[in-house]
Each structure stands twice: as structure tokens, then as C-alpha cells.
Coordinates of C-alpha atoms in Angstrom, one line a residue:
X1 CA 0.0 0.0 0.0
X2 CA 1.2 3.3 -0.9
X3 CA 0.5 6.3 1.7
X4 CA 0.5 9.6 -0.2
X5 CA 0.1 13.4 1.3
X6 CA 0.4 16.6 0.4
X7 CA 3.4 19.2 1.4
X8 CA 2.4 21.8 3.9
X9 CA 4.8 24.6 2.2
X10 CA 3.9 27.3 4.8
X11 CA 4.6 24.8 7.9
X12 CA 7.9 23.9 6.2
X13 CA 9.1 27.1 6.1
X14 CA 8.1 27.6 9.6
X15 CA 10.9 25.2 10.7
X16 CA 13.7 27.9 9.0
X17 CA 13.9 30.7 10.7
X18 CA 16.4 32.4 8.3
X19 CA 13.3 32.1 5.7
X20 CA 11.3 35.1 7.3
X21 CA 13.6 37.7 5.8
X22 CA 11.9 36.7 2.6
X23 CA 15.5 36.3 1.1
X24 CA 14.9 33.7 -1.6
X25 CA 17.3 31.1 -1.3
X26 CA 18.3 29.9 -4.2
X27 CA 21.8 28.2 -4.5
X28 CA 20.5 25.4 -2.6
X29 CA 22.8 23.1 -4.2
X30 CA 25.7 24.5 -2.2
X31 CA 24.1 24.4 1.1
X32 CA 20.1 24.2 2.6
X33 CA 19.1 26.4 5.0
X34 CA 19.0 24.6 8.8
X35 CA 15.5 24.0 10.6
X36 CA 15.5 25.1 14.2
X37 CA 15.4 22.0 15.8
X38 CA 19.0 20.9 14.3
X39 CA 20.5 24.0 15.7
X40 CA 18.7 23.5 18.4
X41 CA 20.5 20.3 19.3
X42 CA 24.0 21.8 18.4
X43 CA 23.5 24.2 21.2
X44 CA 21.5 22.1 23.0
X45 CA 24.9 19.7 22.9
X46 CA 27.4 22.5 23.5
X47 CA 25.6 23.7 26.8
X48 CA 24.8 20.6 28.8
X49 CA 27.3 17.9 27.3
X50 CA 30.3 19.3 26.2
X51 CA 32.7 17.2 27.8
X52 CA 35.2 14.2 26.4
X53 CA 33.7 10.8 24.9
X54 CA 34.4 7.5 25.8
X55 CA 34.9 8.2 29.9
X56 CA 32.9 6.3 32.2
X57 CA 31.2 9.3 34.4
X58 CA 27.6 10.1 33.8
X59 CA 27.9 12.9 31.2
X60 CA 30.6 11.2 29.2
X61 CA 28.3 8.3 28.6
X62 CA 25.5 10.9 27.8
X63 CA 27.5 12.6 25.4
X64 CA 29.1 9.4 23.8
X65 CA 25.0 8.3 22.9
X66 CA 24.3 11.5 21.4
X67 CA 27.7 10.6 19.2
X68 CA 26.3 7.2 18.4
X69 CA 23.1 8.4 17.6
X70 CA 24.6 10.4 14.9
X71 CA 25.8 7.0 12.9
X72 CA 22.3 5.7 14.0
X73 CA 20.5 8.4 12.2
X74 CA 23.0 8.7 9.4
X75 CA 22.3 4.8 8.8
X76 CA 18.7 5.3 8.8
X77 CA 19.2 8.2 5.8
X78 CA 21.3 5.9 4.0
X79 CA 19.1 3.1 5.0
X80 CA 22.1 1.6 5.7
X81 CA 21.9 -2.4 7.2
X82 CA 24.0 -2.1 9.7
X83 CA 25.3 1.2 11.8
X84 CA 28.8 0.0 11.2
X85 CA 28.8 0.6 7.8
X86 CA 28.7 4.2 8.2
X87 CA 31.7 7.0 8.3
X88 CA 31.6 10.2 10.0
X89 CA 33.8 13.2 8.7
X90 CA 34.0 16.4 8.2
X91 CA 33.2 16.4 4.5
X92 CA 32.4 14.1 1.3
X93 CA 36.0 14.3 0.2
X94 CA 37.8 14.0 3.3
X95 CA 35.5 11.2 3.5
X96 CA 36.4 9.5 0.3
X97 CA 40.2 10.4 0.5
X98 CA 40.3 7.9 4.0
X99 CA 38.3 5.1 2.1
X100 CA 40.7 5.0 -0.7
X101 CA 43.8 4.6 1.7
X102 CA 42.0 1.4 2.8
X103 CA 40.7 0.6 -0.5
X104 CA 44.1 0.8 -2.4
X105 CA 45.3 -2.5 -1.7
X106 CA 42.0 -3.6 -3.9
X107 CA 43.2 -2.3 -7.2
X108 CA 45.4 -4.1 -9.6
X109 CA 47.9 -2.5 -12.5
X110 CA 45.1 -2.2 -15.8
X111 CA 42.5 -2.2 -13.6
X112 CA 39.7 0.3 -15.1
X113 CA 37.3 2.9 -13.3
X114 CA 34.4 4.2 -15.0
X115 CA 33.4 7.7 -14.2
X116 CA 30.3 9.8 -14.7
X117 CA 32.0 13.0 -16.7
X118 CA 31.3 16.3 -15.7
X119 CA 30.6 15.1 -12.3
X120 CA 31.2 16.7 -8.7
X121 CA 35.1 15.6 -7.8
X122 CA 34.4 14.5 -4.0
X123 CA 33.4 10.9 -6.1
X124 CA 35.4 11.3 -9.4
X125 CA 38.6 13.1 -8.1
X126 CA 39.5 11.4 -5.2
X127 CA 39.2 8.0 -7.7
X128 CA 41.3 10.1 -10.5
X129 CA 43.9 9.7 -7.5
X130 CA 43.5 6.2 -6.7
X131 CA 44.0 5.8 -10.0
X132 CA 47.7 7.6 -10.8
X133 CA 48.5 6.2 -7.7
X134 CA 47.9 2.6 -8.8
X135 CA 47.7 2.7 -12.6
X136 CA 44.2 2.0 -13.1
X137 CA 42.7 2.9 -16.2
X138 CA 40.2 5.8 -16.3
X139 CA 37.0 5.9 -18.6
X140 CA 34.3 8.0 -18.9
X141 CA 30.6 7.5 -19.0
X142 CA 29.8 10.7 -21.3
X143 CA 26.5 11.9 -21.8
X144 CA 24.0 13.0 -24.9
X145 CA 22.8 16.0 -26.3
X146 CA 18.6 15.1 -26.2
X147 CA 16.9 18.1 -28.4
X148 CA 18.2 18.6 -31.6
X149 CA 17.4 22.8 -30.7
X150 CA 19.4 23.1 -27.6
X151 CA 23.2 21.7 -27.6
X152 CA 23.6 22.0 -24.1
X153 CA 20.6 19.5 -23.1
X154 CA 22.6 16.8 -22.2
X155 CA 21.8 13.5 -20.5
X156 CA 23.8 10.5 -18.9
X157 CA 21.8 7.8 -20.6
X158 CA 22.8 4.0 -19.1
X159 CA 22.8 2.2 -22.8
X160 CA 26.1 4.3 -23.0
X161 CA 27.5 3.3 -19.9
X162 CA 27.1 -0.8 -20.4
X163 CA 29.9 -0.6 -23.4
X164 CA 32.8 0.6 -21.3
X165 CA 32.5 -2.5 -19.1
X166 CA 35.2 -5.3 -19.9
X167 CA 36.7 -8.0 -17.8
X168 CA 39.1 -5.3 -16.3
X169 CA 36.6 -3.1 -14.7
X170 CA 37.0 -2.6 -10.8
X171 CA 35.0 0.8 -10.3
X172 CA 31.8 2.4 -11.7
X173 CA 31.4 5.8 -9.9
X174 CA 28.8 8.1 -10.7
X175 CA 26.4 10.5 -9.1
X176 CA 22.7 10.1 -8.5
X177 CA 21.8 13.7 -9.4
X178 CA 23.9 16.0 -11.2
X179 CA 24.5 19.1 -9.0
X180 CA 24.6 21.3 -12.6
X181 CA 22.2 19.4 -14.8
X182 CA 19.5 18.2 -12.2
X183 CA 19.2 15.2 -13.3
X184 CA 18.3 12.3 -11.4
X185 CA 20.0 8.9 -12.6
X186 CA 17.9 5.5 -11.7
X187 CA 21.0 4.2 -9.3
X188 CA 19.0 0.8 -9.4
X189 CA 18.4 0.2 -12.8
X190 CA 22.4 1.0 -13.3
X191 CA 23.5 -1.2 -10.8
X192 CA 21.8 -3.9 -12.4
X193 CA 22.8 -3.6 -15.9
X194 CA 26.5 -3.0 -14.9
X195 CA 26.4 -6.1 -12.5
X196 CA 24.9 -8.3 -15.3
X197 CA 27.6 -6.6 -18.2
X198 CA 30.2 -7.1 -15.5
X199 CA 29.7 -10.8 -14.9
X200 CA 28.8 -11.5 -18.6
X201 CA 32.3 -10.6 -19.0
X202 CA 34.2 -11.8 -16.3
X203 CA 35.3 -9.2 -14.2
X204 CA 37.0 -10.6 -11.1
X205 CA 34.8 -7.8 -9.0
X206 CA 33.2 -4.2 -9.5
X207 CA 32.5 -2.0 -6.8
X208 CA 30.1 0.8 -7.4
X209 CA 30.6 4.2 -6.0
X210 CA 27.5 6.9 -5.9
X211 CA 27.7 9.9 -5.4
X212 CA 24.3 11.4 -3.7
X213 CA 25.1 15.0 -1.9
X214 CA 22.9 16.7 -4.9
X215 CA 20.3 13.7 -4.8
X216 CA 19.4 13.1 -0.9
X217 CA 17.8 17.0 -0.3
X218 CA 15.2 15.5 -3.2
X219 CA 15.0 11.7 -3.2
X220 CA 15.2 8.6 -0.7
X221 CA 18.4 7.1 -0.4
X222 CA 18.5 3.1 -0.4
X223 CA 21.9 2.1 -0.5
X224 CA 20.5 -2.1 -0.1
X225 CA 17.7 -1.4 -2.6
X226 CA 20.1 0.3 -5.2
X227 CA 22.4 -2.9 -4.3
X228 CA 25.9 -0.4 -4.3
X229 CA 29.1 -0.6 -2.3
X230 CA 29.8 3.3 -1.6
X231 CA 27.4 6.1 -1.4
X232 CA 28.1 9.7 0.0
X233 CA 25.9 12.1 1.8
X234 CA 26.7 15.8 3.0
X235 CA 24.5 16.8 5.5
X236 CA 25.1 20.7 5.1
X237 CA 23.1 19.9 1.6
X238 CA 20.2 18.2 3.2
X239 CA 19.2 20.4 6.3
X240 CA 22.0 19.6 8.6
X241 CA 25.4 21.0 9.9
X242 CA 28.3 21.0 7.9
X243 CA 29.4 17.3 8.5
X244 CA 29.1 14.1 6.3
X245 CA 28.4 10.7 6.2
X246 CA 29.6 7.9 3.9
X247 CA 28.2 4.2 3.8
X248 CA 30.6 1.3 2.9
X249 CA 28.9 -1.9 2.9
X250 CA 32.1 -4.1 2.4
X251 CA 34.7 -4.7 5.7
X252 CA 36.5 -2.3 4.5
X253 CA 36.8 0.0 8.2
X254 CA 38.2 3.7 7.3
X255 CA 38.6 5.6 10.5
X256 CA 35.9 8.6 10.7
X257 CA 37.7 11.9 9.7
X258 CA 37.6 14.6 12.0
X259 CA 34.5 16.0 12.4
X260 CA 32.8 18.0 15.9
X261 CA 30.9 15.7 18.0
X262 CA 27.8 18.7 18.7
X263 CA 27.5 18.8 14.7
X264 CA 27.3 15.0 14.7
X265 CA 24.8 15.1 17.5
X266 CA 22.8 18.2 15.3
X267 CA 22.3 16.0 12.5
X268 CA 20.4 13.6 14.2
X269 CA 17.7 16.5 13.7
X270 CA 17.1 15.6 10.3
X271 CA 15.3 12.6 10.3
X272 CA 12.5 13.7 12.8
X273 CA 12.5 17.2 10.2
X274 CA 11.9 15.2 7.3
X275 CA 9.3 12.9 9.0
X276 CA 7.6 15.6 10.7
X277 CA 6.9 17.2 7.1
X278 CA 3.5 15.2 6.2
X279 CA 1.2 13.6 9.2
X280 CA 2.1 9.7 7.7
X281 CA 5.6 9.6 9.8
X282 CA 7.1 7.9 6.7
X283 CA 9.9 8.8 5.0
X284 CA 9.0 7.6 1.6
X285 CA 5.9 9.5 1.8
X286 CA 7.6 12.7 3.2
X287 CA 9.8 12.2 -0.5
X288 CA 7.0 11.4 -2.6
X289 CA 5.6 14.8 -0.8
X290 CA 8.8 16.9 -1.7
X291 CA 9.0 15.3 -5.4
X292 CA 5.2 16.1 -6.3
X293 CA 6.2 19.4 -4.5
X294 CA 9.5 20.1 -6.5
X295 CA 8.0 19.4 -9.8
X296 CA 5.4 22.7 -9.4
X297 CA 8.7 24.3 -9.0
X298 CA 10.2 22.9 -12.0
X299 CA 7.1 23.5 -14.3
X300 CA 7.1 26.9 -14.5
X301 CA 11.2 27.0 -14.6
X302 CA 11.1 24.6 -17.8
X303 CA 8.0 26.3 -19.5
X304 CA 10.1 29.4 -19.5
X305 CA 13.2 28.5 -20.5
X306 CA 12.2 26.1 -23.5
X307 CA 9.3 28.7 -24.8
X308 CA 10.2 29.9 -28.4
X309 CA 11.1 33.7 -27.5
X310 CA 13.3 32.8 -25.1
X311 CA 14.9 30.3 -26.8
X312 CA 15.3 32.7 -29.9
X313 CA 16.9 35.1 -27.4
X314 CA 19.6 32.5 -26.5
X315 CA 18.8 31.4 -23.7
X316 CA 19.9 28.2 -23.1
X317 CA 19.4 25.6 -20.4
X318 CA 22.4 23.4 -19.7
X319 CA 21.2 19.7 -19.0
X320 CA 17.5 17.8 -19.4
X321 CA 14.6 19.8 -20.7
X322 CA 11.9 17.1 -19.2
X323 CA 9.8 18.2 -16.2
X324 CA 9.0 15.0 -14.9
X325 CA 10.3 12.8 -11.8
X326 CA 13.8 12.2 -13.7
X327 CA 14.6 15.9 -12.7
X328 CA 15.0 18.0 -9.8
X329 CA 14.7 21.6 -9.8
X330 CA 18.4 22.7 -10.1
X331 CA 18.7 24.4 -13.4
X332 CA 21.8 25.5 -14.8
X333 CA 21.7 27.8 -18.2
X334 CA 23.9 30.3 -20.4
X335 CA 22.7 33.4 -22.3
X336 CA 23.9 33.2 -26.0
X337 CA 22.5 34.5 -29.1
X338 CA 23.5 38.0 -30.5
X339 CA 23.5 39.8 -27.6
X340 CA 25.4 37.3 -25.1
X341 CA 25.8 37.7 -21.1
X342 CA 28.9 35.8 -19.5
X343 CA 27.4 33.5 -17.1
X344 CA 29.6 35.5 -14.1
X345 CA 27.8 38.8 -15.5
X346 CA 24.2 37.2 -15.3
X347 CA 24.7 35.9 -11.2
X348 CA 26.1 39.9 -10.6
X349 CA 23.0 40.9 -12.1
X350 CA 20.8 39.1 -10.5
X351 CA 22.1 39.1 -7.2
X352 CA 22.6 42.5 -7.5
X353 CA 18.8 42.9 -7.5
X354 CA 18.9 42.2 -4.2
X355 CA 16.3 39.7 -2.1
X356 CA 17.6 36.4 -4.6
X357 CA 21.1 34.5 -4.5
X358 CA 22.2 32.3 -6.8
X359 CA 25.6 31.0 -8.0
X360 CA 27.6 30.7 -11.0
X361 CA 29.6 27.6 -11.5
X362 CA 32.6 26.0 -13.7
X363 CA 31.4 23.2 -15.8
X364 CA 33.6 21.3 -18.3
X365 CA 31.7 18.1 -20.2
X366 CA 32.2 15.9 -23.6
X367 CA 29.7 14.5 -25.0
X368 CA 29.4 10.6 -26.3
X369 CA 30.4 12.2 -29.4
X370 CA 33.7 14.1 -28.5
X371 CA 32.1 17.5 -28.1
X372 CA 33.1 19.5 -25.5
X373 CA 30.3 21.9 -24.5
X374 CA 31.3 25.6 -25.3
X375 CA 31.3 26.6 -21.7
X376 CA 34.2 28.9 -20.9
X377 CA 32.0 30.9 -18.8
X378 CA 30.5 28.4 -17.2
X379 CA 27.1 28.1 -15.8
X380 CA 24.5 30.0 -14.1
X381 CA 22.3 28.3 -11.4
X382 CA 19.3 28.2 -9.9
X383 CA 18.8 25.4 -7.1
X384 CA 15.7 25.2 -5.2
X385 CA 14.4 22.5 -2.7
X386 CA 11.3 22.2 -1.2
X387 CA 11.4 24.9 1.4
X388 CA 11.3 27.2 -1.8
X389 CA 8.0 28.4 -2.9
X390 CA 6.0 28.8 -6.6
X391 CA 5.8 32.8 -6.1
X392 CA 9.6 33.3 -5.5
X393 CA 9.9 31.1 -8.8
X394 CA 7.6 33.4 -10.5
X395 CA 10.2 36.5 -9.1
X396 CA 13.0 35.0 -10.3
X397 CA 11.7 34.7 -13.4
X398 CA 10.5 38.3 -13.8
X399 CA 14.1 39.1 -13.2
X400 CA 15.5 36.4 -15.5
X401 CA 12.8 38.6 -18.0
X402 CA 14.3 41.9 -17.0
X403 CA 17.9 40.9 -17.5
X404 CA 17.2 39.0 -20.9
X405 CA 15.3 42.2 -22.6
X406 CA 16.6 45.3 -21.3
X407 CA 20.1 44.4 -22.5
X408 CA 18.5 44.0 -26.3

């Protein structure tokens, strides 16, 4: 039985205090906003059981539970099967650089790692690494331009990922959503077909690495659903403190990087956030609630950007042009046309405007053809979650109107 319900938007927003300025935040993708009750418990930990782990007195043992209950709650995120699996540090890098000290004795001269290009570097460069260390071979999974009328629509499509396997491949690494494109990749259906290619062909053993810091704000995790061996979560990107979490489902034990126990205590404040956000208690339903939620957002961001005038204006969005669940609404684009604006000129400009942020970004991708997209410039970005509301899409677009015609 499926249970379904509706996002309260208004009672969301009541759990961010920083919301009531009526700032609209909107380079989400490089950090959410924090809902009281996580700060709440960072204070809550730095007041009444700030004192050294691991001691026998009474408020050493308190504080070492609320420690624990960190890698309890980070399990249940990843929906982990055993707390053990999970890695505490300070970021997704740091996170990722201790794994691979571990992990190196795994890798073999010729071996081959497959990586999603164009992809955030906490997955692909720490493996780039691993790999000059050890002389593994890298390949890349490259994506596809998808409407003949915009060359920037590209798309990581699996059929072009099964043909790099050979017996040689030890590591498939790529990322569940796309922090530029905003495009969410079926980690499942993936893991399947590489697993089946894989054995077809006799490779000794692939381990598969995602990457899901711009997918967990939008989408369930389910790291034993999605049958995977590494999976990454920043909690700064999905309500929390700036800490991280990282599941590794083999024996494999990294040490936890350094990270500060009252912000690993704080982020057992996201769960009961997300839960509390529909009256079901149930975190599939609380993501169906912010998916059907997340796609009003994208609707009216997509109808814009694809319409005809804007188009012939050069407007360009960078990545999928679909509205539907395979996106989320992080939408990167690039003014062309006769009249171009660098993508740094466009965030000034819109910032500038005051009450909106949003963030240019560097983007360099090839496509399965050997293109490389003409992005010197890089990208401008809008990243929204569902604390973000239909009216301050509507004003950014009015803006995004403003900037486009005045300049003509």
C-alpha cells in the first residue's frame, strides 16, 4: 500500500527561521538552509554535554550516545543495514580520500574505473587519485545532447555506460543527481545492468561508488535497494550542519575523519525534520511529498526556458529539458545569441537585484560524441528545494525577463 500526502509549504518554512527575511534562497545546491530544531540540538549539545567521549562518568556516557546516535541516524538516511557501515567526517572528500587509503590495496595494475563526466570531484577526483597512484585505467561514461534545438541538453543515458564494461573493470562511480544538470540517474536500474555486463564478461569484481550530496535533499536514499558498495551524503546539503556521512557496505573499516561531535549530534535532527513534514511519519511518503512538490517548482522554470522567444533570445538551459520525476529543480543555463551575457555577468546581475542569491559555477563536459560543451563561462544556477515556494519562482523569473530584454 502506498501512503500519499500533500506538502504543507507554509509549515515547512516555519521550521527555518532564516526564511522570514523573505531572502529567496536559491543556491541550494551549495548548502540548505537549517531548521531550528538541528540548531537546536548543536546548542542544546554545547551547553549541557560538552565534555570528552568514551569516559565512564555520567555525562561522558550521555554525550558518547548522542555521538552514536549520529551514525544511528546517518544509517537510517542511508538506510544503511548495519550502523557499522557508516563514516563520520568532516566532508564528502575527506570522506572519500580515507576510504581510498583502505581501498588501495584492492586495485590491480590495468584495472579500469568508470566515471560519470562532468561530475562533482568528491566521487570522481579522489578515484582520479586512486587511480595515478595505482595505474588503473580511467573511462568515462559521457553523456548525450537530447533536443536537436538546444546543444547543451545533455543527458547521462545508461545504454552508453554498459559498453565501457570489460573484464578489467574494478569501479563504476557516478552520481545520483547531477549538482549542474539536475538530473536524477535510476541508481537501481544502473546497478543492475552494470552487475549483469560485468559478470557477462568476467570481471574478477566491480565495486560501485555513488555519489548522492545533490540527490538526498530530493530523493530517498537506499543504499540495499540500489544494491551499491559506496554512497556519500553531505549533510550541510540536506538540512544539517556542515558534516558528512559515507556508507561502505564491504569490511573495508576507514577511521571517521575529523568532524565535531555537537554537529554530529545536530544531525540527528534531520530525520525527525523530514518525517515531521507530512502527518504519515514515513519517510517515503515525506519524498514522494517533496518530489510532487518540487516538480510545481520545475514546471514553471522549464516552460520558461524552452518557450520559443526565449529560446530565440539565447537562452539556453544546460542539461534535461523534461519536467517530470527524472529531474529535480536545479537548473543550470547560459545566455547566448547575438546579444550574449557571460554566465559571471548574469549571477552579478541578479544578485545585484537584491532579495535572490544564486551562483555561477565551472562546468567542463564531452559528449558521447567528443564534443566539448562551449562553456568557458560556465554556468548559471538556480537550485531550489522544497522549502522554496511557486511565487519566489515566478520572481526569479521576472528578473530572469528583465535581465534578458533590457540588454537588447
Amino acid at each position: 500500500m502506498t501512503l500519499t500526502a500533500t506538502l504543507n509549504v507554509d509549515r515547512t518554512r516555519a521550521h527555518f527561521p532564516a526564511l522570514e527575511s523573505g531572502h529567496v534562497y536559491a543556491d541550494n545546491a551549495g548548502g540548505s538552509q537549517v531548521p531550528k530544531d538541528v540548531v537546536d540540538r548543536i546548542s542544546d549539545y554545547l551547553l549541557n554535554t560538552n565534555v570528552q567521549i568514551n569516559v565512564d562518568y555520567s555525562l561522558s556516557i550521555q554525550s558518547t550516545q548522542r555521538v552514536a546516535d549520529g551514525k544511528t541516524a546517518a544509517a537510517q538516511l542511508f538506510n544503511a543495514a548495519r550502523v557499522e557501515q557508516i563514516i563520520l567526517g568532516g566532508s564528502s572528500t575527506a570522506n572519500m580520500e580515507n576510504l581510498l587509503k583502505q581501498f588501495e590495496g584492492e586495485v590491480h595494475l590495468g584495472d579500469e574505473f568508470i566515471l560519470m563526466d562532468g561530475e562533482h570531484e568528491a566521487n570522481n577526483g579522489t578515484w582520479k587519485k586512486l587511480a595515478a597512484r595505482t595505474g588503473a585505467i580511467i573511462k568515462y561514461w559521457h553523456p548525450v545532447i537530447t533536443s536537436p534545438e538546444n546543444p547543451f541538453s545533455v543527458v547521462h543515458h545508461v545504454e552508453h555506460l554498459i559498453p565501457l564494461i570489460t573484464s578489467k573493470t574494478r569501479v563504476v562511480a557516478f552520481s545520483a543527481c547531477s549538482n549542474i544538470l539536475g538530473s536524477v540517474i535510476p541508481v537501481k536500474e544502473v546497478t543492475k545492468a552494470v552487475r549483469a555486463e560485468a559478470a557477462a564478461k568476467g570481471a574478477r569484481k566491480v565495486d560501485i561508488s555513488v555519489d548522492a550530496v545533490a540527490y538526498a535533499p530530493h530523493r530517498r536514499l537506499d543504499v540495499q535497494d540500489w544494491d551499491i558498495d559506496f554512497c556519500m551524503l553531505s549533510f550541510y546539503k540536506v538540512y544539517g550542519p556542515h558534516a558528512a556521512a559515507l556508507y561502505v557496505r564491504s569490511p573495508l573499516r576507514p577511521s571517521s575523519s575529523s568532524v565535531a561531535h555537537e554537529l554530529v549530534y545536530g544531525s540527528t535532527g534531520i530525520l525527525p525534520y523530514l518525517l515531521s513534514l507530512t502527518p504519515l511519519n514515513d519517510l517515503q511518503a515525506t519524498f514522494d511529498a517533496i518530489t510532487s512538490h518540487e516538480h510545481d517548482l520545475v514546471q514553471p522554470l522549464l516552460a520558461f526556458f524552452t518557450h520559443p522567444d526565449q529560446r530565440k533570445r539565447g537562452l539556453m538551459l544546460v542539461g534535461s529539458e523534461d519536467s517530470d520525476a527524472s529531474r529535480v529543480p536545479t537548473i543550470s543555463f547560459v545566455i547566448l545569441g547575438q546579444n550574449p551575457i557571460s554566465s559571471p555577468e548574469i549571477v552579478k546581475r541578479i544578485n545585484q537585484r537584491g532579495g535572490v542569491g544564486i551562483r555561477g559555477y565551472k562546468y567542463v563536459c564531452t559528449t558521447e560524441d567528443g564534443v566539448q560543451l562551449p562553456l568557458d563561462d560556465g554556468v548559471a544556477r538556480i537550485s531550489l528545494v522544497h522549502y522554496n515556494t511557486v511565487e519566489e519562482v515566478h520572481k526569479i523569473i521576472d528578473i530572469l525577463k528583465d535581465i534578458l530584454y533590457s540588454s537588447d
